[in-house]
Coordinates of C-alpha atoms in Angstrom, one line a residue:
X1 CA -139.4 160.6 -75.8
X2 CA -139.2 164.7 -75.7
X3 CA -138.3 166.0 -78.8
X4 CA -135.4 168.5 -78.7
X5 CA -136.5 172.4 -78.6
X6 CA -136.6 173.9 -82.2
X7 CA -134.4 176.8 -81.8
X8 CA -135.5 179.8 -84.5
X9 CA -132.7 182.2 -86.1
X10 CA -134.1 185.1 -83.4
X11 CA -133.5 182.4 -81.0
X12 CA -130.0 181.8 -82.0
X13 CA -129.4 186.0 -82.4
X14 CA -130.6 186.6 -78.9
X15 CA -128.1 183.9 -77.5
X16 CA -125.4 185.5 -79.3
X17 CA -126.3 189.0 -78.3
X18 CA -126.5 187.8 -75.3
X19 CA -122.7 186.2 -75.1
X20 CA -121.4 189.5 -77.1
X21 CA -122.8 191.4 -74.1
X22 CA -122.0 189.5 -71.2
X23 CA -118.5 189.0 -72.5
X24 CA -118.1 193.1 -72.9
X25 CA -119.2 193.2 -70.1
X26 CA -117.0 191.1 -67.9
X27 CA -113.5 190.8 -70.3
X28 CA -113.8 194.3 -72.1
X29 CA -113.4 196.9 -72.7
X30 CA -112.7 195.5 -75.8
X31 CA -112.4 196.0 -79.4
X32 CA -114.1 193.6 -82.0
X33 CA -111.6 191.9 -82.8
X34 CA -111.3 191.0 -79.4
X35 CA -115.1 190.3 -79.1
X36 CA -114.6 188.2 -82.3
X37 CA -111.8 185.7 -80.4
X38 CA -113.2 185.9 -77.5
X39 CA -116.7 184.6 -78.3
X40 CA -116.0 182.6 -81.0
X41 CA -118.1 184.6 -83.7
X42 CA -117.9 185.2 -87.0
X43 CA -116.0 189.4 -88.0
X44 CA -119.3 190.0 -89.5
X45 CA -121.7 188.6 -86.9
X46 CA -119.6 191.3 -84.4
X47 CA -119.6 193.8 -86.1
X48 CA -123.4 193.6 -87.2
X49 CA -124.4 192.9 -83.3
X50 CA -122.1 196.0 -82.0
X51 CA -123.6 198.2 -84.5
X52 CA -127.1 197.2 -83.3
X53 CA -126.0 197.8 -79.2
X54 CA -124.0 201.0 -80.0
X55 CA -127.3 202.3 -81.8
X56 CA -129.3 202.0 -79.2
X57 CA -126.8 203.2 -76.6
X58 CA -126.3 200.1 -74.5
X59 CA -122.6 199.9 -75.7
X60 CA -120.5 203.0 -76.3
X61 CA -117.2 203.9 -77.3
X62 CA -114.1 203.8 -75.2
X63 CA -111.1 205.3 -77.1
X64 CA -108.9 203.6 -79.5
X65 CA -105.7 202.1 -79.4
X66 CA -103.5 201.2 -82.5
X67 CA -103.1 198.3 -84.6
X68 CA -100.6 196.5 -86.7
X69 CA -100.4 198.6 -89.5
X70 CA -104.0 199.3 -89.7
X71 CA -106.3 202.2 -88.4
X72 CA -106.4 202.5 -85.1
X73 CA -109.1 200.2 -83.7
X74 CA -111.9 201.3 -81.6
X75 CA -112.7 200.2 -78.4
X76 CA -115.9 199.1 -77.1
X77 CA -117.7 199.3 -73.7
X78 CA -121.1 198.4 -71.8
X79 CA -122.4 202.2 -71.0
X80 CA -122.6 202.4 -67.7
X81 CA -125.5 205.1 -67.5
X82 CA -127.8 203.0 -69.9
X83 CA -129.8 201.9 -67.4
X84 CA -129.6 201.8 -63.4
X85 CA -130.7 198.7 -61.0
X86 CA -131.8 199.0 -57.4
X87 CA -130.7 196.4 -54.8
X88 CA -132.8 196.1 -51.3
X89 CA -131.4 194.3 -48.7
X90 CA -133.7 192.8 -46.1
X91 CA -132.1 191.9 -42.9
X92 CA -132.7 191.4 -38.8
X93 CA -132.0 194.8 -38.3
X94 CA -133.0 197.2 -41.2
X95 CA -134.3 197.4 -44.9
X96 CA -131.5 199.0 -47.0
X97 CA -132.5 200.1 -50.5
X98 CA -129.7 201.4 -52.9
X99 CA -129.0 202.8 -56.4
X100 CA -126.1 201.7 -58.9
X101 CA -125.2 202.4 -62.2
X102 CA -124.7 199.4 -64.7
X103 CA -120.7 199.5 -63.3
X104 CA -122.2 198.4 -60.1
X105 CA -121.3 202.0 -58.7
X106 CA -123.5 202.9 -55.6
X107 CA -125.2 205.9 -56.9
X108 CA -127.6 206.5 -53.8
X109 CA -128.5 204.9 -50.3
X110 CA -130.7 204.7 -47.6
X111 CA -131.8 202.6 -45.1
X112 CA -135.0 201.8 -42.3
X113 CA -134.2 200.6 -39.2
X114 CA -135.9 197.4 -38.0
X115 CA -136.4 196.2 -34.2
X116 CA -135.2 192.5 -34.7
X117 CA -138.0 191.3 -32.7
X118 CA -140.6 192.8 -35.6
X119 CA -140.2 191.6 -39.1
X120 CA -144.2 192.4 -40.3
X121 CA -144.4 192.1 -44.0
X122 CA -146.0 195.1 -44.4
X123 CA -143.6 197.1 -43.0
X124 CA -141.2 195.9 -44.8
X125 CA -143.1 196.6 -48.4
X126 CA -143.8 199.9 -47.2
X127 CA -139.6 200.6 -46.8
X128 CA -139.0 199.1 -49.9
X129 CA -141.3 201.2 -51.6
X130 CA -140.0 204.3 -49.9
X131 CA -136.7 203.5 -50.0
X132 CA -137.1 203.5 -54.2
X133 CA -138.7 206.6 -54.2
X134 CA -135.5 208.0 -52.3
X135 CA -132.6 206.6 -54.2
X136 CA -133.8 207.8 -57.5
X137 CA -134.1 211.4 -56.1
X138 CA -131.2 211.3 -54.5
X139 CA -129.2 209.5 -57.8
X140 CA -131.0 211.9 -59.7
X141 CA -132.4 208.6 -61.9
X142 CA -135.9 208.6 -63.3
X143 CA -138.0 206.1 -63.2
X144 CA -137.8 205.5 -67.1
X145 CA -134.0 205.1 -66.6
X146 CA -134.3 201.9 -63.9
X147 CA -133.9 198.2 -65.1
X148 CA -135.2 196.7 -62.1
X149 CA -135.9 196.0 -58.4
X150 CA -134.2 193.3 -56.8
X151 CA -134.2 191.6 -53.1
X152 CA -132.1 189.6 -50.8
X153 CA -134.4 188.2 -48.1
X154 CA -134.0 185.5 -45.4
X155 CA -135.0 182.5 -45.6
X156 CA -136.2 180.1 -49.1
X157 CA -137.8 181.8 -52.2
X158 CA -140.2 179.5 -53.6
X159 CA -140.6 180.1 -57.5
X160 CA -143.7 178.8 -59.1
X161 CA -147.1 181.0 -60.0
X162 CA -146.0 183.5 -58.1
X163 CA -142.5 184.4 -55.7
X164 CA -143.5 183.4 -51.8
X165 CA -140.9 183.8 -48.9
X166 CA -140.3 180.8 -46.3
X167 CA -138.2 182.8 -43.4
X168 CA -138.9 181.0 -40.1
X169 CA -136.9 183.2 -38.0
X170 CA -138.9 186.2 -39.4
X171 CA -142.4 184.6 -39.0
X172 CA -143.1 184.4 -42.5
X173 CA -144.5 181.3 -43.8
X174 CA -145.4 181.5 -47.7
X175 CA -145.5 185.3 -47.5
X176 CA -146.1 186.8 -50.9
X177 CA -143.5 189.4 -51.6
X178 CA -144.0 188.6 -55.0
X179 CA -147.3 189.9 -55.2
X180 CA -146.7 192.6 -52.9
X181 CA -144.1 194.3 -55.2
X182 CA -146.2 194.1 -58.2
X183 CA -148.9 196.0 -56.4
X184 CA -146.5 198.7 -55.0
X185 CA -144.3 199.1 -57.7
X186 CA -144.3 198.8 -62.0
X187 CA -140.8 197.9 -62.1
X188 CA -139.4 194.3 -63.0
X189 CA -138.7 192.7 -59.6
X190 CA -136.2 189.3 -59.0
X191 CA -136.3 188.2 -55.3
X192 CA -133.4 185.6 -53.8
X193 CA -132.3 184.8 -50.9
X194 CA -129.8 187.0 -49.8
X195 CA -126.8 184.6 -49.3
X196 CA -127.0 183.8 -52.8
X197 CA -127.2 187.3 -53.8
X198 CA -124.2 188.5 -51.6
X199 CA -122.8 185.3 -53.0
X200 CA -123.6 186.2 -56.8
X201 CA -121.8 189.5 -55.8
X202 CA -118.5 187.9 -54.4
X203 CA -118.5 185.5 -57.6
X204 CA -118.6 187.9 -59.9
X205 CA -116.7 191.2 -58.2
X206 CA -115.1 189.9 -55.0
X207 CA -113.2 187.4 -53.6
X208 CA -115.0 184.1 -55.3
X209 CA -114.0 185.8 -58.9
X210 CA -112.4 182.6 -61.0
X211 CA -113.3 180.2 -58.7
X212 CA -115.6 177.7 -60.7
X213 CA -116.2 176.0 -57.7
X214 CA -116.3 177.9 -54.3
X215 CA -118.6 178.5 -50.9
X216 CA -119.4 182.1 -50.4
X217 CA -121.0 182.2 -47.0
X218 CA -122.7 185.1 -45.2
X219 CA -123.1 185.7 -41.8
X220 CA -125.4 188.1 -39.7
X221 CA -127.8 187.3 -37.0
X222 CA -128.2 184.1 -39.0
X223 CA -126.1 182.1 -40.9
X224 CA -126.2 181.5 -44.8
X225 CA -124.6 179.9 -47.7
X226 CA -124.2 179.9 -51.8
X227 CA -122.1 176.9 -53.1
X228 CA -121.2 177.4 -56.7
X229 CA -120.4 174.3 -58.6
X230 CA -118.8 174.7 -62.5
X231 CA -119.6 178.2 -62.1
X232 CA -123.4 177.9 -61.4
X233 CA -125.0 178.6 -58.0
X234 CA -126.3 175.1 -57.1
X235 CA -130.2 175.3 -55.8
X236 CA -131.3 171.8 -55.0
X237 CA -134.7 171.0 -55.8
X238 CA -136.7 173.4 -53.7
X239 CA -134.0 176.4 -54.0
X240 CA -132.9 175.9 -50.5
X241 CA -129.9 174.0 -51.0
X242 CA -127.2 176.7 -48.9
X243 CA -128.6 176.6 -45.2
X244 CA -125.8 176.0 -43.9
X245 CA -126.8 177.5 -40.6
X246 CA -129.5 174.8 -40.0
X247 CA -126.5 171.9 -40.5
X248 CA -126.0 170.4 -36.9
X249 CA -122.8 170.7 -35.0
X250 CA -124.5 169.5 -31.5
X251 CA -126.2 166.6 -31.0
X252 CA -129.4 168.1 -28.6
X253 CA -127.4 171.7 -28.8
X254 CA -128.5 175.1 -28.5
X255 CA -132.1 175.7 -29.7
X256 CA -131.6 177.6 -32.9
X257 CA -134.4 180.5 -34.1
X258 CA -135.5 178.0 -36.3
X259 CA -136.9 176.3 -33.5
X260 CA -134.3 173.0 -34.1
X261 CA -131.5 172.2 -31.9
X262 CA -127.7 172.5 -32.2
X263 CA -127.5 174.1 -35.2
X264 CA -124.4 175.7 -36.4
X265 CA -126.7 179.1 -36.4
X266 CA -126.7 179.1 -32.7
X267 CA -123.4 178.9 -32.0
X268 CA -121.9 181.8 -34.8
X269 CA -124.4 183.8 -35.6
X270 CA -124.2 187.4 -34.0
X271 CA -126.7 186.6 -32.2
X272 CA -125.8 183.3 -31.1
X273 CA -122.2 184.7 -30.1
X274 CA -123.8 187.9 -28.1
X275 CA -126.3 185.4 -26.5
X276 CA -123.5 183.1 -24.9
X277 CA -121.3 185.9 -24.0
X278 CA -123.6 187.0 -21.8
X279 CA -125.0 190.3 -23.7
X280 CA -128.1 191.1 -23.7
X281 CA -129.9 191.1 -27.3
X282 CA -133.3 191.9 -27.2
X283 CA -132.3 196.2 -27.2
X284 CA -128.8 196.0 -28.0
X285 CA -126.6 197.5 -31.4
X286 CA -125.4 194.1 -32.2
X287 CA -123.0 195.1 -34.4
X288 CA -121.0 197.4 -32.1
X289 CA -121.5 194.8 -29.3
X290 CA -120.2 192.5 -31.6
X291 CA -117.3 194.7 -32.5
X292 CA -117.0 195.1 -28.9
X293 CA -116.6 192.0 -27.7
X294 CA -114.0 190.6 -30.3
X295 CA -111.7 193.5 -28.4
X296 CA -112.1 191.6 -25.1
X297 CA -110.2 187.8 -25.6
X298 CA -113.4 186.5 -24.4
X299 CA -113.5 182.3 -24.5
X300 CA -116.4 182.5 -26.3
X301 CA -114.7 184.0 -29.1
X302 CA -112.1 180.6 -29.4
X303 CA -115.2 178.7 -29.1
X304 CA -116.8 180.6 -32.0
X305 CA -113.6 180.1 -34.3
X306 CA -114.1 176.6 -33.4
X307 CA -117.7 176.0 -34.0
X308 CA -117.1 177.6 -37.4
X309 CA -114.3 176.2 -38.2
X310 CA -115.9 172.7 -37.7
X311 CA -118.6 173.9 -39.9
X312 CA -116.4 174.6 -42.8
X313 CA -114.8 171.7 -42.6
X314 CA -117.8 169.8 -43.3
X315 CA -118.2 171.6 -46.3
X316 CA -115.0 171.0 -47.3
X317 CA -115.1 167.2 -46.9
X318 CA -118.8 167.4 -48.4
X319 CA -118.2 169.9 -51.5
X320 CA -114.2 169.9 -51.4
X321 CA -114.4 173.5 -52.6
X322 CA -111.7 175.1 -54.3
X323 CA -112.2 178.1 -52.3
X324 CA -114.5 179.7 -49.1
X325 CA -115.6 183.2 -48.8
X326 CA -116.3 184.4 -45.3
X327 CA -118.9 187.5 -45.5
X328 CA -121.3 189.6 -44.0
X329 CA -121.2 191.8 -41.3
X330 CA -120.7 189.5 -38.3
X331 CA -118.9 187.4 -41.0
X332 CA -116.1 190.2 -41.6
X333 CA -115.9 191.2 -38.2
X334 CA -115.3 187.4 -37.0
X335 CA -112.8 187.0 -40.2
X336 CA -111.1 190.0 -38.8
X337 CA -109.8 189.1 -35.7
X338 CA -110.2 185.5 -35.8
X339 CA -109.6 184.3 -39.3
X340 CA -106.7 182.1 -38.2
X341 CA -108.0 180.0 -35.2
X342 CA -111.0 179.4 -38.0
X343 CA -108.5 178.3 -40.8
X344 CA -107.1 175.8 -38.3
X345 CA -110.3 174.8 -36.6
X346 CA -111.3 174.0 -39.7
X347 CA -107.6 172.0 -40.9
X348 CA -108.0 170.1 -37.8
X349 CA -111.5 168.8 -38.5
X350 CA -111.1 168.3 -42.6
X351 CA -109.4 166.0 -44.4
X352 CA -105.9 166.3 -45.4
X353 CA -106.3 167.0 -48.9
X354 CA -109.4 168.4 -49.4
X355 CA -108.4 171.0 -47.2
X356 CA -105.3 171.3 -48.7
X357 CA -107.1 172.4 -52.4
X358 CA -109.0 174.7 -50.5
X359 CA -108.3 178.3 -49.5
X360 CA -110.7 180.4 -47.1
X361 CA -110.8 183.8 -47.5
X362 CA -112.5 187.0 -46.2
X363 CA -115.2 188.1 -48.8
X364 CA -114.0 192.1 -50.5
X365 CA -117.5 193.2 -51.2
X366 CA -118.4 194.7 -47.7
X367 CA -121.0 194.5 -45.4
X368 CA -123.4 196.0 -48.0
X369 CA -123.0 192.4 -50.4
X370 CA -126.2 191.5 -50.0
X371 CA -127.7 194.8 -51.5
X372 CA -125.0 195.0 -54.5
X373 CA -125.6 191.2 -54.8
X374 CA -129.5 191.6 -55.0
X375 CA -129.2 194.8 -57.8
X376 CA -126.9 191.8 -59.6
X377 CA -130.3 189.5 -60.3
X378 CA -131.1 192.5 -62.6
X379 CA -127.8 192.9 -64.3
X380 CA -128.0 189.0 -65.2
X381 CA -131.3 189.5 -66.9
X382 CA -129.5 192.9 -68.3
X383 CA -126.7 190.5 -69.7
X384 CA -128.8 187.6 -70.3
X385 CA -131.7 189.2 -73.0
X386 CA -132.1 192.1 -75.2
X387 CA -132.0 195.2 -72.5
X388 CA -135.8 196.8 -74.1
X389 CA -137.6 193.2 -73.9
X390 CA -136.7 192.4 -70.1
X391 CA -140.0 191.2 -68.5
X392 CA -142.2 193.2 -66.3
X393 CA -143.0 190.2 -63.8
X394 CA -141.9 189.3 -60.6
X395 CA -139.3 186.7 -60.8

């Protein structure tokens, strides 16, 4: 029998720090007495914990407003210039590194072309790495000032001694980005995949906000998912739950990039769609060609609202979601022009009511989710401990 974890009074501080914080952070501004109904703890415990974060500058004031016959109360936010994160975003196409304050307001950006047929890991280190160095001088942000690195990659990120990359499609097998980062860089790094970080982003800013249970799904070149269950992305027991682009929608289909047949990947992602339309791929701006060809009424594009729609509805019958979230680029751009013939693709494939609880909706966050979503792996570890004792490993 395991013995239940002896939890320490620091123990039971930092968790209550930690739910002062987070709840400033995502109900306030706030005064204390709202702090105090809101989370449940004691005046005193408040007002001790406030003092402590407005001390060291990770809260601030925000004005005042009045109360019932009393002085006016103050009111309290996180400070948004307390710290700064950095979100990367590694894609087919290009490496895009930028800057935000703790408001998630892109301070800086830039970003490093890629040939999709060349995905070295070196290469890619190296415009990380640059990429940093640019943001901050261009954000005007020290190095002293930055919380932390993090990165939205293809593919499965395999925690254990150290953070190794699984991305078939980009010829990385085991590829140790983990170790990579520490050598190029001293900041804290936190590596996801990136449909869980755009997904992470769309939860907590975008269209998933106060959905408890919801499927944000991005879609590029290739096609990804984040299904959030009670409020918590759900990883399965190798992190890889979400790849929703390697589900099968044609039996002996398509051959996918992941080498597998009929996937729902080679029939929606931008790729995929260019591919069947009859554009070539290997030189082309996919993203304009995209754009292009959703101006033409090509059949492809019905078929497209069809094979996705198919694909949703077997995560509605599977998950019953309370809602979808269609993003990414390609994502956006199909939910643009074809977000109807998708909604009833998917109607006409789901059950009645499981469809009925379910809404699908275009994500708010932009074609940039992925980057916002990865600098939000370092504003939950922000939220989630004491801002000075954050760790310095790659996570």
């Amino acid at each position: 029998m395991v013995r239940p974890e002896r939890r320490t009074v620091r123990d039971v501080r930092k968790g209550n720090q930690s739910m002062l914080l987070r709840t400033l952070y995502f109900h306030g501004p706030a005064s204390r007495n709202e702090l105090t109904r809101l989370t449940g703890l004691s005046a005193a415990t408040v007002s001790s914990m406030t003092g402590d974060l407005l001390a060291e500058n990770v809260v601030v004031e925000a004005g005042h407003v009045e109360s019932d016959g009393g002085r006016p109360r103050v009111i309290l936010r996180v400070n948004p210039v307390y710290g700064y994160a950095i979100g990367v975003d590694v894609a087919d196409t290009h490496v895009r590194v930028e800057l935000f304050d703790l408001e998630m307001n892109e301070k800086a950006k830039v970003e490093y072309a890629l040939r999709p047929a060349r995905h070295d890991i070196e290469l890619v280190v190296r415009h990380i790495l640059a990429g940093i160095d640019v943001v901050l001088a261009d954000g005007g942000v020290s190095a002293g000032q930055v919380l932390g690195v993090g990165v939205g990659v293809p593919g499965i990120v395999e925690r254990g001694g150290d953070v190794l990359v699984h991305a078939k499609t980009f010829g990385w097998d085991g590829v140790p980005l983990g170790a990579m980062m520490r050598a190029g860089t001293t900041f804290p790094v936190f590596i996801d995949n990136g449909a869980k970080t755009m997904g992470q982003a769309e939860l907590w800013f975008g269209a998933g906000r106060g959905a408890g249970d919801a499927v944000i799904v991005l879609i590029g070149s290739g096609v990804g998912a984040t299904v959030v269950t009670d409020g918590t992305t759900f990883r399965g027991v190798s992190s890889s739950a979400g790849e929703l682009g390697h589900t099968k929608i044609v039996v002996n289909g398509r051959i996918c990039r992941c080498g597998g047949r009929g996937c729902l990947e080679a029939y929606v992602g931008a790729e995929a769609i260019l591919d069947r339309a009859g554009i070539p791929t290997r030189t082309a701006d996919w993203q304009a060609e995209l754009a292009g060809l959703l101006e033409t009424g090509s059949p492809v594009l019905a078929e497209t609202a069809t094979y996705l729609g198919v694909g949703l509805s077997n995560l509605i019958n599977l998950i019953n979601p309370e809602r979808i979230v269609i993003g990414g680029w390609a994502g956006l751009l199909l939910g643009r022009h074809l977000l109807a013939e998708i909604r009833a693709a998917s109607a006409d494939n789901s059950l009645a009511q499981p469809y009925a609880a379910t809404s699908i909706v275009l994500g708010r966050l932009g074609p940039d989710a992925v980057a916002l979503g990865a600098a939000t792996l370092v504003l939950e570890k922000f939220l989630s401990a004491h801002p000075a004792a954050q760790a310095s490993a790659v996570q």
